[in-house]
Tab-separated table of C-alpha atoms and ligand atoms in Angstrom:
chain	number	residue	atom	x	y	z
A	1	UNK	CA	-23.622	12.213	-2.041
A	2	UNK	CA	-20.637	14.445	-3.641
A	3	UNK	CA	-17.138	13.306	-2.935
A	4	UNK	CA	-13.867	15.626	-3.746
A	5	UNK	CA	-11.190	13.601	-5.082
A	6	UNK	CA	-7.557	14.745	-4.949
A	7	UNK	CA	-5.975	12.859	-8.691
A	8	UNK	CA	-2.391	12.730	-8.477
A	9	UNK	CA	-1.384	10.723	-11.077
A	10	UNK	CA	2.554	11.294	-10.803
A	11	UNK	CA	4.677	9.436	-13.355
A	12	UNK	CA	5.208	6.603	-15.357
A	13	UNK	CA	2.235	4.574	-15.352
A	14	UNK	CA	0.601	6.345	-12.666
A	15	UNK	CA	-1.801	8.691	-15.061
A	16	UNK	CA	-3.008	4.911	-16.621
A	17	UNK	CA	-3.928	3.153	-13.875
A	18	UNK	CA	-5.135	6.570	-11.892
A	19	UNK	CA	-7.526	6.826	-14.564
A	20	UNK	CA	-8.951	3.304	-14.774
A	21	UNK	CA	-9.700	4.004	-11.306
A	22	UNK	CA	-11.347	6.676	-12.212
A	23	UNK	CA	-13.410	5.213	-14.640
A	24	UNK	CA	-14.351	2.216	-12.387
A	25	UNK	CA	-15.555	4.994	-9.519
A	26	UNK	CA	-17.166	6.811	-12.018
A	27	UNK	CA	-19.361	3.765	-12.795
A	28	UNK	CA	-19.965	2.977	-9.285
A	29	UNK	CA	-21.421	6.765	-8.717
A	30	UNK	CA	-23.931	6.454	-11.671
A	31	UNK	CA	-25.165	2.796	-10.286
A	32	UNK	CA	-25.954	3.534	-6.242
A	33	UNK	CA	-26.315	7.493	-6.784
A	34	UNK	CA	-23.012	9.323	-5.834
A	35	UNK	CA	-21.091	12.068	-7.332
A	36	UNK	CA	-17.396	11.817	-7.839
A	37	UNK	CA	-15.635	14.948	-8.428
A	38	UNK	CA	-11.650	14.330	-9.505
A	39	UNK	CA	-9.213	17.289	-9.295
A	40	UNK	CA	-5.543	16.697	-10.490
A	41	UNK	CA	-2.723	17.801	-8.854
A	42	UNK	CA	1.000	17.348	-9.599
A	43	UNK	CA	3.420	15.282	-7.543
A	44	UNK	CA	6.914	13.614	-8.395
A	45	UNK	CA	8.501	14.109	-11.444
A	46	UNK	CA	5.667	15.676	-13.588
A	47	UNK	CA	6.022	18.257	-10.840
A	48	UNK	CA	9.522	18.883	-11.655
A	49	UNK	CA	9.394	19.418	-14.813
A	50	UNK	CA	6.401	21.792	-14.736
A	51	UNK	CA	7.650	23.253	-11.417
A	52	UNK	CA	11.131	22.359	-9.997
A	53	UNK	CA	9.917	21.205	-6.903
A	54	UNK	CA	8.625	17.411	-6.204
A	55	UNK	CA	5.543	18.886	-4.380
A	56	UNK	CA	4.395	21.374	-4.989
A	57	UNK	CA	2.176	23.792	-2.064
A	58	UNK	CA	-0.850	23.704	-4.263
A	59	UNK	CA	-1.056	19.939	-4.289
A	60	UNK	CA	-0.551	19.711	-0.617
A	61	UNK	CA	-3.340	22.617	-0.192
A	62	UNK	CA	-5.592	20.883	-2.830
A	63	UNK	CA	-5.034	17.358	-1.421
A	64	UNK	CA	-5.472	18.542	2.448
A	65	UNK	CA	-9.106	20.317	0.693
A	66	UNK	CA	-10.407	17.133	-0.502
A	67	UNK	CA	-12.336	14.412	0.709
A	68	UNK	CA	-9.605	11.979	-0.118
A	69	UNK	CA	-6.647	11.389	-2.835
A	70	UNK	CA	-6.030	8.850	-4.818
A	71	UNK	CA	-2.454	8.277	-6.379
A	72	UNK	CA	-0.615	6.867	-9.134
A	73	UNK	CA	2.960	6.460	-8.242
A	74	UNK	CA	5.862	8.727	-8.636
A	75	UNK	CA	9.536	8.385	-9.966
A	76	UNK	CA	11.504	7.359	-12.622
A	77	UNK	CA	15.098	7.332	-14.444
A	78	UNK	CA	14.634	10.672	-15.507
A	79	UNK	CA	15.175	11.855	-12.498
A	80	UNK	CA	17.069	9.203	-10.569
A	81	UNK	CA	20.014	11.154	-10.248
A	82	UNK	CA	18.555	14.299	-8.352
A	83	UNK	CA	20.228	14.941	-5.055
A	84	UNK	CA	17.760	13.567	-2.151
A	85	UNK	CA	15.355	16.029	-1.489
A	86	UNK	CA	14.781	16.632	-4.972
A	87	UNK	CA	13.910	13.437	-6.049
A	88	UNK	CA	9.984	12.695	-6.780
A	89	UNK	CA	9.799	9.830	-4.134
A	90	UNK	CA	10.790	13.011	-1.728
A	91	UNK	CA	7.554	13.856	-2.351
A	92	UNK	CA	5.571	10.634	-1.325
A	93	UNK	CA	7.390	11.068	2.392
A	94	UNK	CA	6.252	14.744	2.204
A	95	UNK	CA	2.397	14.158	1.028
A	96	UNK	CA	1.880	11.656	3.865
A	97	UNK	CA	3.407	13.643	6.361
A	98	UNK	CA	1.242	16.775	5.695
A	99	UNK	CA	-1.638	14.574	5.974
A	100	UNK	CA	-0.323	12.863	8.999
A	101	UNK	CA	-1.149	9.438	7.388
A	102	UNK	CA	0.496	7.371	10.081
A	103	UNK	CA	-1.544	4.170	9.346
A	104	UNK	CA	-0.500	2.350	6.330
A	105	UNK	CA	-3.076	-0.772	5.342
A	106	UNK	CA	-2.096	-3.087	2.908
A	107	UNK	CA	-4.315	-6.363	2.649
A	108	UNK	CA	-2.456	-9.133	0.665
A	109	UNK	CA	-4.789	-11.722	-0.378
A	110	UNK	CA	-4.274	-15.038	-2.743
A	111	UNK	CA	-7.462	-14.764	-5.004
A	112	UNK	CA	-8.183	-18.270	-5.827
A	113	UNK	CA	-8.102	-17.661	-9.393
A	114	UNK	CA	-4.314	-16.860	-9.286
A	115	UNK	CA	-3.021	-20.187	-7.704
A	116	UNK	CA	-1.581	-20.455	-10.826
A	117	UNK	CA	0.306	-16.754	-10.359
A	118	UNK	CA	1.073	-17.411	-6.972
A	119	UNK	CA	4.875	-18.857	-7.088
A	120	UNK	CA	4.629	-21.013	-3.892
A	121	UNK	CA	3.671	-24.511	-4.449
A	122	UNK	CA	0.321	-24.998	-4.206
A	123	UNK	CA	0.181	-27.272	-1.032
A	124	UNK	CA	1.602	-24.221	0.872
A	125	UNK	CA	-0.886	-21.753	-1.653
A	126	UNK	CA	-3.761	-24.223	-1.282
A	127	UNK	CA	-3.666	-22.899	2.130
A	128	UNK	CA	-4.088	-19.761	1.630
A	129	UNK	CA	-2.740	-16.399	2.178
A	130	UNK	CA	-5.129	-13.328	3.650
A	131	UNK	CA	-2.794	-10.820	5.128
A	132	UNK	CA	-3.574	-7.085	6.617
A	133	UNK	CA	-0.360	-5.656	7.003
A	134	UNK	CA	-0.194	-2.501	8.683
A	135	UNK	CA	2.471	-0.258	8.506
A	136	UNK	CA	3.644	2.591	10.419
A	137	UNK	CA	4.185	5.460	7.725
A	138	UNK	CA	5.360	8.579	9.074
A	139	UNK	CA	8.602	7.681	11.599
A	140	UNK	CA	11.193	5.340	11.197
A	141	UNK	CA	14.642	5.313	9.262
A	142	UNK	CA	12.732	7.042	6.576
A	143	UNK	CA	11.802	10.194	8.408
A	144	UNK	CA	15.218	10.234	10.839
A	145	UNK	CA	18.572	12.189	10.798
A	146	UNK	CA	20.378	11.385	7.592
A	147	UNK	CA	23.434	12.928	6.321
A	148	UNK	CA	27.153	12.661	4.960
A	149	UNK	CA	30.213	13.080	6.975
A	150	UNK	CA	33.825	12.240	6.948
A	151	UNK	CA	34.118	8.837	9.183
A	152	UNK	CA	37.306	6.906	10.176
A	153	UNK	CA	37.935	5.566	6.546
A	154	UNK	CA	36.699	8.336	4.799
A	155	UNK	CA	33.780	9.521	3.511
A	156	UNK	CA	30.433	7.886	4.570
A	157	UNK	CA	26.836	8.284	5.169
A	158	UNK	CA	24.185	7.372	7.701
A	159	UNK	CA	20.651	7.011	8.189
A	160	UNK	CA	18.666	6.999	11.648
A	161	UNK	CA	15.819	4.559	13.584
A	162	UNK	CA	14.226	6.957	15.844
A	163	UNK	CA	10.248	5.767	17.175
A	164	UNK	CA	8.626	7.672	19.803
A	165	UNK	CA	6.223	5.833	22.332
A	166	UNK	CA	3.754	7.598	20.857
A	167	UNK	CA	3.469	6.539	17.307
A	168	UNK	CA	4.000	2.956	18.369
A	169	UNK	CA	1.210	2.996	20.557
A	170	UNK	CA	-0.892	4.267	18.138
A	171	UNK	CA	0.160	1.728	15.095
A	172	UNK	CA	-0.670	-0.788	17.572
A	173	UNK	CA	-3.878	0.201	18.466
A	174	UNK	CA	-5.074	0.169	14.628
A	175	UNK	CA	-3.300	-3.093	14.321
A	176	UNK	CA	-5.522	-4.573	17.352
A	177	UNK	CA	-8.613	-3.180	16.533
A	178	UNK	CA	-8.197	-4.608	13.076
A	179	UNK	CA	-7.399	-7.738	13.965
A	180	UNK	CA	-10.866	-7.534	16.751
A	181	UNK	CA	-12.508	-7.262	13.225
A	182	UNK	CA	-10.931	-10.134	12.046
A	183	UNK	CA	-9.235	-13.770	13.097
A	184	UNK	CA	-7.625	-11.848	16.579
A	185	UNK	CA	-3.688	-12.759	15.986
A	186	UNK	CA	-1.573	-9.684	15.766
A	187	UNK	CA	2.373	-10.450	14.625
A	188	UNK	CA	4.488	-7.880	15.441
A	189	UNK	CA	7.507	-7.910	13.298
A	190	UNK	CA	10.690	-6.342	14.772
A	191	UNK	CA	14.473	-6.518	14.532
A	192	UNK	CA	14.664	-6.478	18.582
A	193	UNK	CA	17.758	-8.449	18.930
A	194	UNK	CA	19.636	-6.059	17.398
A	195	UNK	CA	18.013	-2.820	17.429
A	196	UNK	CA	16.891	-0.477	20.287
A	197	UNK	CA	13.791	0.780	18.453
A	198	UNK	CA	12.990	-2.225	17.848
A	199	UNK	CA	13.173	-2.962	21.772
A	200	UNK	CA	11.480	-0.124	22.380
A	201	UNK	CA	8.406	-1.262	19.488
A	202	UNK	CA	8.116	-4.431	21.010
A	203	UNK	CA	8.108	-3.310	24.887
A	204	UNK	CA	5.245	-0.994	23.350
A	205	UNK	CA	2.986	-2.877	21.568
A	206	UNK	CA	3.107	-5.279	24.025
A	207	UNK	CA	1.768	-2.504	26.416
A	208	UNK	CA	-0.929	-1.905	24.143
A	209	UNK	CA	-1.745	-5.896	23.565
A	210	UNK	CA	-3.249	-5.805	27.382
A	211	UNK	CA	-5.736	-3.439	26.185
A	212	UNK	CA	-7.169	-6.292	23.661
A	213	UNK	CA	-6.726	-9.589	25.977
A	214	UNK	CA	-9.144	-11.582	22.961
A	215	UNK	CA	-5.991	-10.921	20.783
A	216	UNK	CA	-2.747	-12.873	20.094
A	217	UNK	CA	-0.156	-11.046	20.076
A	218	UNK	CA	3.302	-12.588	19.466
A	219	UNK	CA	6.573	-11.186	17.916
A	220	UNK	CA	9.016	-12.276	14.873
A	221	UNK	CA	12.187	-11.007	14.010
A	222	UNK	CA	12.271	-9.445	10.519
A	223	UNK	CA	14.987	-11.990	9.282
A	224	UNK	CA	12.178	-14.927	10.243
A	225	UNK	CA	9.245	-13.146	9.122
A	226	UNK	CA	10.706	-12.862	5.618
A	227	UNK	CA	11.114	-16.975	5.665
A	228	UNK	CA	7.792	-17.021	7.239
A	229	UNK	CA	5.878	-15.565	4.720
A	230	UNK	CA	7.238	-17.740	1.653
A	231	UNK	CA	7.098	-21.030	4.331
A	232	UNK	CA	3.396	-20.941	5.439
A	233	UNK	CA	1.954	-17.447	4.980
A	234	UNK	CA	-1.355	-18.997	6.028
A	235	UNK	CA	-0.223	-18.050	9.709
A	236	UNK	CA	-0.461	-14.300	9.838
A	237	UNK	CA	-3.832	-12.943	10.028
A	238	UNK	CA	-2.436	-9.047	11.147
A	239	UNK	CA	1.132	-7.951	10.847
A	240	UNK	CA	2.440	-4.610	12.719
A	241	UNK	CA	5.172	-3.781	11.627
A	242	UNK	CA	8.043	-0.735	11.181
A	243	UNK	CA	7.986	1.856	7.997
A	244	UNK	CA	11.055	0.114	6.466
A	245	UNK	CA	10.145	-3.797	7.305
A	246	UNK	CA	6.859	-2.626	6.374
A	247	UNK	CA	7.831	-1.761	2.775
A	248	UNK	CA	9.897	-4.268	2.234
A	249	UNK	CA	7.442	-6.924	3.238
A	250	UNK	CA	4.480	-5.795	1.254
A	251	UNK	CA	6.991	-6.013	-1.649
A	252	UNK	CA	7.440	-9.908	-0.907
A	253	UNK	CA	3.655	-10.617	0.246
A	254	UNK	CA	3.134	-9.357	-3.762
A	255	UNK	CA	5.047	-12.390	-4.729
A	256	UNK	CA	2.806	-15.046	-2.779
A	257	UNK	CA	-0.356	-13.424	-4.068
A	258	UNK	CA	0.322	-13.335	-7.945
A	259	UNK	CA	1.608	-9.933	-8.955
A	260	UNK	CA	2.651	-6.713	-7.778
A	261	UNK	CA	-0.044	-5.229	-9.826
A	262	UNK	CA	-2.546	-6.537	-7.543
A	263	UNK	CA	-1.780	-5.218	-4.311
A	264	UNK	CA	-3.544	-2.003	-2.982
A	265	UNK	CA	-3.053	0.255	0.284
A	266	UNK	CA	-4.937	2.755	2.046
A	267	UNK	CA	-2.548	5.149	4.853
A	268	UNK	CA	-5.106	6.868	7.047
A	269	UNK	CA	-4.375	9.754	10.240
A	270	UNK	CA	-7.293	10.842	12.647
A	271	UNK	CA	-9.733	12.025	10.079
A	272	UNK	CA	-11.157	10.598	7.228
A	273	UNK	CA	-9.464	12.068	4.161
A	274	UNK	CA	-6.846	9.011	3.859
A	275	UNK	CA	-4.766	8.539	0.381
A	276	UNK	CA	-4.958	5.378	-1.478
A	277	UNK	CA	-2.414	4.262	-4.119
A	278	UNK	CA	-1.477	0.614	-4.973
A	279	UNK	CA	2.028	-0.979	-3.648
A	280	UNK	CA	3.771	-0.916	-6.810
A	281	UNK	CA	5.903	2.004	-8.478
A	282	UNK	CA	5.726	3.721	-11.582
A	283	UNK	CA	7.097	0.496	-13.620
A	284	UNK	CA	9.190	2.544	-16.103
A	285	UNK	CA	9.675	-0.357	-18.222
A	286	UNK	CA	6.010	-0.438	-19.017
A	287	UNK	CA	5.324	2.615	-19.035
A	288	UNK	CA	3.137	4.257	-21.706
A	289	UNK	CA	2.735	1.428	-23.108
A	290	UNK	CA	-0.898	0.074	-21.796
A	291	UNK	CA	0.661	-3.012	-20.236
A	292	UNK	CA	-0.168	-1.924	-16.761
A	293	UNK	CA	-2.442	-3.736	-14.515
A	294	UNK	CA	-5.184	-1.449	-13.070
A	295	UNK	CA	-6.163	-4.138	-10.659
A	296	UNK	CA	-3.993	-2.313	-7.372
A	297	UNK	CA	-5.210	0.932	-8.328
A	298	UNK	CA	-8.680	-0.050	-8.614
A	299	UNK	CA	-9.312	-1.900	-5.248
A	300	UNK	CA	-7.191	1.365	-3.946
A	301	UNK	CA	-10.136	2.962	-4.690
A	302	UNK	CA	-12.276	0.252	-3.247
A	303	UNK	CA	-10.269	0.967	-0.159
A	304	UNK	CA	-11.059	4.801	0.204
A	305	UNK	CA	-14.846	4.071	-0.603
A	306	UNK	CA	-14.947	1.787	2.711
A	307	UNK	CA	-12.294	3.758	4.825
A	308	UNK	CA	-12.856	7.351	3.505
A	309	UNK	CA	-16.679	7.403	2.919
A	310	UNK	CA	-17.748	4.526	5.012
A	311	UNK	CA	-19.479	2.917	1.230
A	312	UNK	CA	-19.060	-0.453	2.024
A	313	UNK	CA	-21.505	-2.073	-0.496
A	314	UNK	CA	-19.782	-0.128	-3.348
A	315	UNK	CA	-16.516	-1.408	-1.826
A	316	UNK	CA	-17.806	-4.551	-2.305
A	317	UNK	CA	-19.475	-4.160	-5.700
A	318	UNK	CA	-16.111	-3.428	-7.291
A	319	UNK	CA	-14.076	-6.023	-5.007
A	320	UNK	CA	-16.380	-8.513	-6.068
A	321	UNK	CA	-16.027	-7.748	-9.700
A	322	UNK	CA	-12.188	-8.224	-10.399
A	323	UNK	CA	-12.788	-11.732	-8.341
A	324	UNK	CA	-15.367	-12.158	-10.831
A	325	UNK	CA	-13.138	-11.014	-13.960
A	326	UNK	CA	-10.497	-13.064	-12.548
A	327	UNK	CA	-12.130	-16.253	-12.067
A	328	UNK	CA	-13.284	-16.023	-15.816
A	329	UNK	CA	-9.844	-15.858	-16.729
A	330	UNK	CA	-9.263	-12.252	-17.676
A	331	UNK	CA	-5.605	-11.578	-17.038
A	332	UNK	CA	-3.034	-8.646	-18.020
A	333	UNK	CA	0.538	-9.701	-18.932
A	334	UNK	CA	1.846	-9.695	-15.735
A	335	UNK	CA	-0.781	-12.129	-14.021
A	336	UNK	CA	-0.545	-14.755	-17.034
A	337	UNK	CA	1.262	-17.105	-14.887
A	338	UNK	CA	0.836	-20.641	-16.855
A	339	UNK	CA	-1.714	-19.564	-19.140
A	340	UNK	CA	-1.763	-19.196	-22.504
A	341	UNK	CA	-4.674	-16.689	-22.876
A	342	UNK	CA	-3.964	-13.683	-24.317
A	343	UNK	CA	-3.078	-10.746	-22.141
A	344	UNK	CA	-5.461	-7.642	-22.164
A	345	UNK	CA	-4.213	-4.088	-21.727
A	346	UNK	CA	-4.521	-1.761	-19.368
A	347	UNK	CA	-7.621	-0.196	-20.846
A	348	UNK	CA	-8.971	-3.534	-21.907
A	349	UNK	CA	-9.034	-5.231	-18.313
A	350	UNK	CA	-10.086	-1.250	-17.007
A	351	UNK	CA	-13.637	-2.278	-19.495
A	352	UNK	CA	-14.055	-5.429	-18.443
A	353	UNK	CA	-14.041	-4.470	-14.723
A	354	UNK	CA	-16.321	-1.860	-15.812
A	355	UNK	CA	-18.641	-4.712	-17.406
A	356	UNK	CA	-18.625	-6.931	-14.314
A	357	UNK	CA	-19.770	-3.744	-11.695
A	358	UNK	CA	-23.239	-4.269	-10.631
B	1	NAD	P1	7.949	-0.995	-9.593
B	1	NAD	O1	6.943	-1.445	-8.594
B	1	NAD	O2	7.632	0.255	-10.323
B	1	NAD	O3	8.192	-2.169	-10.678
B	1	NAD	C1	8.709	-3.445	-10.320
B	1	NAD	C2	8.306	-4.451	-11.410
B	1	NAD	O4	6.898	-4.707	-11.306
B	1	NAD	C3	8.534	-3.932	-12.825
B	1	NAD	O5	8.927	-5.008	-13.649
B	1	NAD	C4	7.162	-3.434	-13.256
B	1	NAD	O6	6.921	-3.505	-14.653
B	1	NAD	C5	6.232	-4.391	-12.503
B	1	NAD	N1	4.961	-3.732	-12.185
B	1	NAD	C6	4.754	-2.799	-11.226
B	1	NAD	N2	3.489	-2.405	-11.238
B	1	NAD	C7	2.863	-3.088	-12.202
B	1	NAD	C8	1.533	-3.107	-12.705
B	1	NAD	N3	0.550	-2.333	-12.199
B	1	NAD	N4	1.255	-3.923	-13.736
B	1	NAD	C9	2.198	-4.719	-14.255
B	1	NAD	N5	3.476	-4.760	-13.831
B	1	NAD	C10	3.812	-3.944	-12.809
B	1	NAD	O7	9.329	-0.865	-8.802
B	1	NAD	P2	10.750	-0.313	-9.292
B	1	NAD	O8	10.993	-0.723	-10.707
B	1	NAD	O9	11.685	-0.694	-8.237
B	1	NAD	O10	10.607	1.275	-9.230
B	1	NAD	C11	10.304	2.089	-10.357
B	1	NAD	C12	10.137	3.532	-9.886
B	1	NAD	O11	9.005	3.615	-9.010
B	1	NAD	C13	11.337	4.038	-9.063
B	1	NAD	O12	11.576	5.374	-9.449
B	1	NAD	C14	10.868	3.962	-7.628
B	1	NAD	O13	11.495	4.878	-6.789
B	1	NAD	C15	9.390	4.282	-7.796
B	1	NAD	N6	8.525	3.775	-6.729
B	1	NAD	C16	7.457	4.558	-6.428
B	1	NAD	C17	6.549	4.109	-5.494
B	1	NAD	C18	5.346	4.975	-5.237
B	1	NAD	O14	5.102	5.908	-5.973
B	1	NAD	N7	4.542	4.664	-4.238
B	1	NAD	C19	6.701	2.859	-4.884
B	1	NAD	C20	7.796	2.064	-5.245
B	1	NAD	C21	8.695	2.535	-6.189
């Protein structure tokens, strides 16, 4: 089969790890007979500077023309000072929007080989940490009424919670049907004591939890959660959650599973072009430098094989090769934990994966 492949490889060390992925897909192809076909676009601050505009209309043309996109990550110091809807991450909010990726999937898992990255103590690690957190992508304080006005003391600024019915009801129902696939225990994760969406999220996916009576469904304040997951993380099996707690989780659920680098996503709509990227940023400070782990990037990929083109061996194949160059000990710099092996560059751990595909 041929597969279209939206690149946007954004900034910092986006265009490394993007390509790594590339690489790994590339090898995948030539073993079990597929034809990947990458197009680059330009998003965040590379689109700036060629363009003045964060994203551009061709990239949202080219991207909504694929079969599925696979980015790097976007932003920088460069442009860090650009009013709002200017800056590059404006154009991460815009990309997903146009695709109506609503569905944001982020599986956080302790590979055994990185007890040693993994900064909770190892009774708690020992057992174990195997997380799908979904994420609602498109609503939320990110997408709501924002703005400057003068207030009571002066100048201020706000930023607004707004969730329809609708898009909680259908977060929820990916969050139950993944969790049908899995151990059946959805946690919602609200701030309903305090908020009205939130009260509002909860009354909702509780609605929805009657529609999936073999699944537990119970709720946690944010404030817990966020103790939760550092005091026994062993007890989530799904987490629904809002677009802010969401991303702010995932950040923290890096931290119990070794490194930031390892952590992909996949954020999916109603069809099947989805776009897959790993958790992290552009890491500035590495940048350009071939420090960057590809590992996020590359089970991204993984991701939009089994979601995207429904190539689950392949999936596997690749999944089952960074467990395997992990549990030989291959690390980059920023999974050494303990160890005193030498770190391998970007491009280096990129080969080794490449040696491990069967
Ligand atoms: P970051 O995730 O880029 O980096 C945080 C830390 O993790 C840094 O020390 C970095 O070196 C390290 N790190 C991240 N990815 C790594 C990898 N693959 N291998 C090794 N180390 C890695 O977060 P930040 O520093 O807060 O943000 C930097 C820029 O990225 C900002 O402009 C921010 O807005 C942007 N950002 C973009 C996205 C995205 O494109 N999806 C997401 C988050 C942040």
């Amino acid at each position: 089969m041929n597969y279209n492949i939206a690149l946007l490889r954004g900034d910092g060390i986006g265009p490394e790890i993007v390509d790594s992925a590339c690489e790994v897909l590339t090898k995948v192809g030539e073993i079990y007979g597929h034809t990947f076909n990458f197009t680059p676009y330009l998003i965040g601050g590379a689109a700036l500077d060629a363009c003045g505009i964060p994203l551009p209309e061709e990239t949202v043309k080219g991207c909504k023309e694929s079969d599925s996109v696979l980015l790097g990550a976007v932003g920088g110091p460069k442009w860090d000072t650009l009013p709002g809807n200017m800056r590059p991450e404006k154009a991460l909010l815009g990309i997903r929007s146009a695709l109506g990726l609503y569905t944001n999937i982020r599986p956080a898992k302790l590979f055994s080989a990185m007890a040693d990255a993994c900064l909770l103590r190892r009774d708690v690690a020992e057992r174990g940490v195997n997380i799908v957190m979904i994420r609602e992508l498109t609503g939320g304080i990110y997408f709501g009424e924002r703005g400057r006005r003068d207030g009571k003391y002066g100048p201020e600024a706000y930023d607004t919670e707004c969730y329809s019915e609708m898009e909680i009801e259908r977060i929820a129902h990916v969050a139950f049907r993944t969790a049908m696939l899995r151990n059946k225990r959805v946690v919602s994760i609200d701030k309903a004591n305090v908020l009205e969406s939130s009260r509002l999220w909860r009354a909702t996916v509780h609605r929805i939890a009657k529609q999936y009576p073999e699944v537990e469904c119970t709720d946690m304040l944010v404030d817990n959660a966020a103790m939760q997951l550092i005091k026994d993380p062993a007890q989530f099996d799904v987490i629904v959650t809002t677009n802010m707690f969401g991303d702010i989780l995932s950040d923290e659920c890096s931290q119990i599973t070794g490194s930031i680098g390892l952590l992909p996503s996949a954020s999916l709509g109603d069809t099947t072009c989805g776009m897959y990227e790993p958790i992290h940023g552009s890491a500035p400070d590495i940048a350009g430098q071939n420090k960057a782990n590809p590992i996020a990037t590359v089970l991204s990929a993984a991701m939009m094989l089994r979601y995207s083109f429904g190539l689950e061996k392949e999936a596997v194949a690749i999944e089952t090769a960074i467990e395997n160059v992990l549990n030989d000990g291959w690390r980059t710099g920023d999974i050494l934990g303990a160890s005193d092996a030498t770190p391998l560059s970007c491009t280096e751990m990129t080969a080794k994966i490449l040696e491990y595909i069967k």
